[in-house]
PDB file of C-alpha atoms in Angstrom:
ATOM      1  CA  UNK V   1       4.899 -34.812  -4.687  1.00 35.00           C
ATOM      2  CA  UNK V   2       3.050 -31.838  -3.186  1.00 35.00           C
ATOM      3  CA  UNK V   3       3.675 -28.390  -4.605  1.00 35.00           C
ATOM      4  CA  UNK V   4       2.858 -25.128  -2.855  1.00 38.00           C
ATOM      5  CA  UNK V   5       0.769 -22.538  -4.702  1.00 42.00           C
ATOM      6  CA  UNK V   6       0.856 -19.084  -3.114  1.00 51.00           C
ATOM      7  CA  UNK V   7      -1.314 -16.084  -3.972  1.00 56.00           C
ATOM      8  CA  UNK V   8      -0.830 -12.685  -2.319  1.00 60.00           C
ATOM      9  CA  UNK V   9      -3.887 -10.533  -1.735  1.00 61.00           C
ATOM     10  CA  UNK V  10      -4.172  -6.758  -1.355  1.00 56.00           C
ATOM     11  CA  UNK V  11      -3.879  -7.100   2.459  1.00 59.00           C
ATOM     12  CA  UNK V  12      -0.454  -8.758   2.134  1.00 62.00           C
ATOM     13  CA  UNK V  13      -1.894 -12.171   2.917  1.00 63.00           C
ATOM     14  CA  UNK V  14      -0.910 -15.122   0.840  1.00 65.00           C
ATOM     15  CA  UNK V  15      -2.835 -18.326   0.584  1.00 59.00           C
ATOM     16  CA  UNK V  16      -0.804 -21.473   0.120  1.00 56.00           C
ATOM     17  CA  UNK V  17      -2.539 -24.693  -0.779  1.00 49.00           C
ATOM     18  CA  UNK V  18      -1.641 -28.236  -1.635  1.00 44.00           C
ATOM     19  CA  UNK V  19      -1.802 -28.892  -5.354  1.00 42.00           C
ATOM     20  CA  UNK V  20      -1.208 -32.623  -5.352  1.00 43.00           C
ATOM     21  CA  UNK V  21      -3.841 -33.960  -7.748  1.00 41.00           C
ATOM     22  CA  UNK V  22      -3.227 -37.602  -6.797  1.00 40.00           C
ATOM     23  CA  UNK V  23      -4.327 -37.238  -3.152  1.00 39.00           C
ATOM     24  CA  UNK V  24      -7.938 -38.272  -3.915  1.00 41.00           C
ATOM     25  CA  UNK V  25      -6.794 -41.799  -4.892  1.00 41.00           C
ATOM     26  CA  UNK V  26      -4.254 -42.362  -2.114  1.00 38.00           C
ATOM     27  CA  UNK V  27      -5.602 -44.046   1.049  1.00 40.00           C
ATOM     28  CA  UNK V  28      -2.801 -42.495   3.170  1.00 44.00           C
ATOM     29  CA  UNK V  29      -3.944 -38.936   2.402  1.00 38.00           C
ATOM     30  CA  UNK V  30      -5.244 -37.127   5.520  1.00 39.00           C
ATOM     31  CA  UNK V  31      -8.295 -35.804   3.615  1.00 38.00           C
ATOM     32  CA  UNK V  32      -8.811 -38.104   0.621  1.00 43.00           C
ATOM     33  CA  UNK V  33     -12.139 -36.689  -0.444  1.00 43.00           C
ATOM     34  CA  UNK V  34     -11.403 -32.994   0.268  1.00 41.00           C
ATOM     35  CA  UNK V  35     -11.372 -30.781  -2.808  1.00 46.00           C
ATOM     36  CA  UNK V  36      -8.334 -28.569  -3.478  1.00 50.00           C
ATOM     37  CA  UNK V  37      -8.180 -25.438  -1.280  1.00 50.00           C
ATOM     38  CA  UNK V  38     -10.592 -26.844   1.304  1.00 47.00           C
ATOM     39  CA  UNK V  39      -9.079 -27.811   4.644  1.00 50.00           C
ATOM     40  CA  UNK V  40      -5.417 -27.665   3.578  1.00 51.00           C
ATOM     41  CA  UNK V  41      -5.280 -23.900   2.958  1.00 60.00           C
ATOM     42  CA  UNK V  42      -2.967 -21.897   5.162  1.00 77.00           C
ATOM     43  CA  UNK V  43      -2.740 -18.114   5.259  1.00 90.00           C
ATOM     44  CA  UNK V  44       0.552 -16.254   5.257  1.00 91.00           C
ATOM     45  CA  UNK V  45       1.470 -12.567   5.417  1.00 91.00           C
ATOM     46  CA  UNK V  46       3.983 -10.978   3.098  1.00 92.00           C
ATOM     47  CA  UNK V  47       6.368  -9.191   5.478  1.00 94.00           C
ATOM     48  CA  UNK V  48       9.350  -8.275   3.322  1.00 95.00           C
ATOM     49  CA  UNK V  49      10.621  -8.172  -0.248  1.00 94.00           C
ATOM     50  CA  UNK V  50      14.196  -7.858  -1.425  1.00 94.00           C
ATOM     51  CA  UNK V  51      14.553  -6.158  -4.815  1.00 93.00           C
ATOM     52  CA  UNK V  52      17.480  -6.278  -7.229  1.00 91.00           C
ATOM     53  CA  UNK V  53      18.285  -3.666  -9.836  1.00 90.00           C
ATOM     54  CA  UNK V  54      21.004  -4.510 -12.320  1.00 89.00           C
ATOM     55  CA  UNK V  55      21.895  -6.621 -15.334  1.00 87.00           C
ATOM     56  CA  UNK V  56      22.840  -9.770 -13.374  1.00 83.00           C
ATOM     57  CA  UNK V  57      22.814 -11.029  -9.783  1.00 77.00           C
ATOM     58  CA  UNK V  58      26.524 -10.535  -9.288  1.00 83.00           C
ATOM     59  CA  UNK V  59      26.265  -6.814  -9.960  1.00 88.00           C
ATOM     60  CA  UNK V  60      23.620  -4.297  -9.185  1.00 90.00           C
ATOM     61  CA  UNK V  61      21.873  -2.781  -6.206  1.00 92.00           C
ATOM     62  CA  UNK V  62      19.643  -4.381  -3.612  1.00 92.00           C
ATOM     63  CA  UNK V  63      16.836  -2.644  -1.679  1.00 93.00           C
ATOM     64  CA  UNK V  64      14.323  -4.007   0.805  1.00 95.00           C
ATOM     65  CA  UNK V  65      10.700  -3.251   1.675  1.00 94.00           C
ATOM     66  CA  UNK V  66       9.609  -4.383   5.154  1.00 95.00           C
ATOM     67  CA  UNK V  67       6.061  -4.483   6.478  1.00 93.00           C
ATOM     68  CA  UNK V  68       5.625  -2.964   9.929  1.00 92.00           C
ATOM     69  CA  UNK V  69       3.137  -4.311  12.428  1.00 90.00           C
ATOM     70  CA  UNK V  70       0.848  -1.346  11.711  1.00 87.00           C
ATOM     71  CA  UNK V  71       0.654  -2.567   8.061  1.00 87.00           C
ATOM     72  CA  UNK V  72       2.701   0.287   6.651  1.00 90.00           C
ATOM     73  CA  UNK V  73       5.830  -0.452   4.657  1.00 93.00           C
ATOM     74  CA  UNK V  74       9.373   0.942   5.026  1.00 94.00           C
ATOM     75  CA  UNK V  75      11.878   0.965   2.209  1.00 93.00           C
ATOM     76  CA  UNK V  76      15.558   0.448   3.089  1.00 95.00           C
ATOM     77  CA  UNK V  77      18.034   1.612   0.462  1.00 94.00           C
ATOM     78  CA  UNK V  78      21.524   1.811   1.949  1.00 91.00           C
ATOM     79  CA  UNK V  79      21.448   4.697   4.485  1.00 90.00           C
ATOM     80  CA  UNK V  80      18.111   6.026   3.197  1.00 94.00           C
ATOM     81  CA  UNK V  81      14.874   4.857   4.856  1.00 94.00           C
ATOM     82  CA  UNK V  82      11.450   5.858   3.548  1.00 92.00           C
ATOM     83  CA  UNK V  83       8.608   5.214   5.969  1.00 92.00           C
ATOM     84  CA  UNK V  84       4.804   4.896   5.881  1.00 89.00           C
ATOM     85  CA  UNK V  85       4.484   3.509   2.362  1.00 89.00           C
ATOM     86  CA  UNK V  86       1.442   1.553   1.248  1.00 87.00           C
ATOM     87  CA  UNK V  87       1.604  -1.947  -0.201  1.00 86.00           C
ATOM     88  CA  UNK V  88      -0.619  -1.053  -3.125  1.00 85.00           C
ATOM     89  CA  UNK V  89       1.479   1.869  -4.250  1.00 80.00           C
ATOM     90  CA  UNK V  90       4.929   0.429  -3.707  1.00 81.00           C
ATOM     91  CA  UNK V  91       5.056  -3.358  -3.214  1.00 82.00           C
ATOM     92  CA  UNK V  92       2.342  -4.306  -5.686  1.00 83.00           C
ATOM     93  CA  UNK V  93       3.502  -1.903  -8.408  1.00 84.00           C
ATOM     94  CA  UNK V  94       4.302  -3.826 -11.633  1.00 84.00           C
ATOM     95  CA  UNK V  95       7.795  -2.374 -11.895  1.00 81.00           C
ATOM     96  CA  UNK V  96       8.526  -3.496  -8.339  1.00 84.00           C
ATOM     97  CA  UNK V  97       7.178  -6.973  -8.893  1.00 84.00           C
ATOM     98  CA  UNK V  98       9.420  -7.381 -11.939  1.00 85.00           C
ATOM     99  CA  UNK V  99      12.528  -6.679  -9.839  1.00 88.00           C
ATOM    100  CA  UNK V 100      11.531  -8.733  -6.766  1.00 90.00           C
ATOM    101  CA  UNK V 101      14.292 -11.154  -5.823  1.00 90.00           C
ATOM    102  CA  UNK V 102      13.185 -12.722  -2.512  1.00 93.00           C
ATOM    103  CA  UNK V 103       9.814 -12.718  -0.744  1.00 94.00           C
ATOM    104  CA  UNK V 104       9.486 -13.286   3.016  1.00 95.00           C
ATOM    105  CA  UNK V 105       6.258 -14.628   4.520  1.00 94.00           C
ATOM    106  CA  UNK V 106       5.110 -15.231   8.094  1.00 92.00           C
ATOM    107  CA  UNK V 107       2.263 -17.521   9.094  1.00 91.00           C
ATOM    108  CA  UNK V 108      -0.818 -15.400   9.801  1.00 90.00           C
ATOM    109  CA  UNK V 109      -1.218 -16.713  13.360  1.00 89.00           C
ATOM    110  CA  UNK V 110       2.352 -15.662  14.176  1.00 91.00           C
ATOM    111  CA  UNK V 111       1.795 -12.261  12.583  1.00 91.00           C
ATOM    112  CA  UNK V 112      -1.363 -11.738  14.656  1.00 91.00           C
ATOM    113  CA  UNK V 113       0.472 -12.703  17.874  1.00 92.00           C
ATOM    114  CA  UNK V 114       3.250 -10.202  17.072  1.00 92.00           C
ATOM    115  CA  UNK V 115       0.662  -7.455  16.457  1.00 91.00           C
ATOM    116  CA  UNK V 116      -1.012  -8.272  19.813  1.00 92.00           C
ATOM    117  CA  UNK V 117       2.329  -8.118  21.642  1.00 92.00           C
ATOM    118  CA  UNK V 118       3.206  -4.824  19.925  1.00 90.00           C
ATOM    119  CA  UNK V 119      -0.153  -3.274  20.979  1.00 90.00           C
ATOM    120  CA  UNK V 120       0.371  -4.424  24.571  1.00 92.00           C
ATOM    121  CA  UNK V 121       3.873  -2.925  24.678  1.00 90.00           C
ATOM    122  CA  UNK V 122       2.648   0.379  23.268  1.00 87.00           C
ATOM    123  CA  UNK V 123      -0.172   0.515  25.837  1.00 88.00           C
ATOM    124  CA  UNK V 124       2.267  -0.157  28.676  1.00 88.00           C
ATOM    125  CA  UNK V 125       4.581   2.585  27.415  1.00 86.00           C
ATOM    126  CA  UNK V 126       1.718   5.057  27.132  1.00 83.00           C
ATOM    127  CA  UNK V 127       0.321   4.472  30.662  1.00 78.00           C
ATOM    128  CA  UNK V 128       3.135   6.229  32.588  1.00 78.00           C
ATOM    129  CA  UNK V 129       2.976   9.166  30.167  1.00 75.00           C
ATOM    130  CA  UNK V 130      -0.777   9.468  30.612  1.00 74.00           C
ATOM    131  CA  UNK V 131      -0.492   9.257  34.403  1.00 76.00           C
ATOM    132  CA  UNK V 132       2.201  11.928  34.395  1.00 78.00           C
ATOM    133  CA  UNK V 133       0.046  14.224  32.245  1.00 77.00           C
ATOM    134  CA  UNK V 134      -2.929  13.706  34.599  1.00 78.00           C
ATOM    135  CA  UNK V 135      -0.806  14.587  37.639  1.00 77.00           C
ATOM    136  CA  UNK V 136       0.447  17.745  35.935  1.00 79.00           C
ATOM    137  CA  UNK V 137      -3.098  18.812  35.148  1.00 79.00           C
ATOM    138  CA  UNK V 138      -4.171  18.446  38.801  1.00 70.00           C
TER     139      UNK V 138
END
């Protein structure tokens, strides 16, 4: 059976690849002669991590780090929200990785589409403000 192998890079992207070593001998394989990590690689973005602090999963405290479309991270801890964090300083820190409970990934193409839509919405929101400022200056 195929197994997924995911690696997360500094940009929050994860590469998942097929690790089925028997595919070279199977005639039904879509790419029988392709080496591992060739055409089957798919890129994903890490978009959220749930952390658990406590002695066991039934007790303790959960926090969440969520990646924004501008690539900054926000930490949600009950009513407290910390904004504009970097992945390197907060998500990739060894102490954080040790307490990670659930990782959430989005396919890179979906992430890029969301970023594009977000930019378009921001531009549309800024246009009326810019027009109003121009009218006031005249």
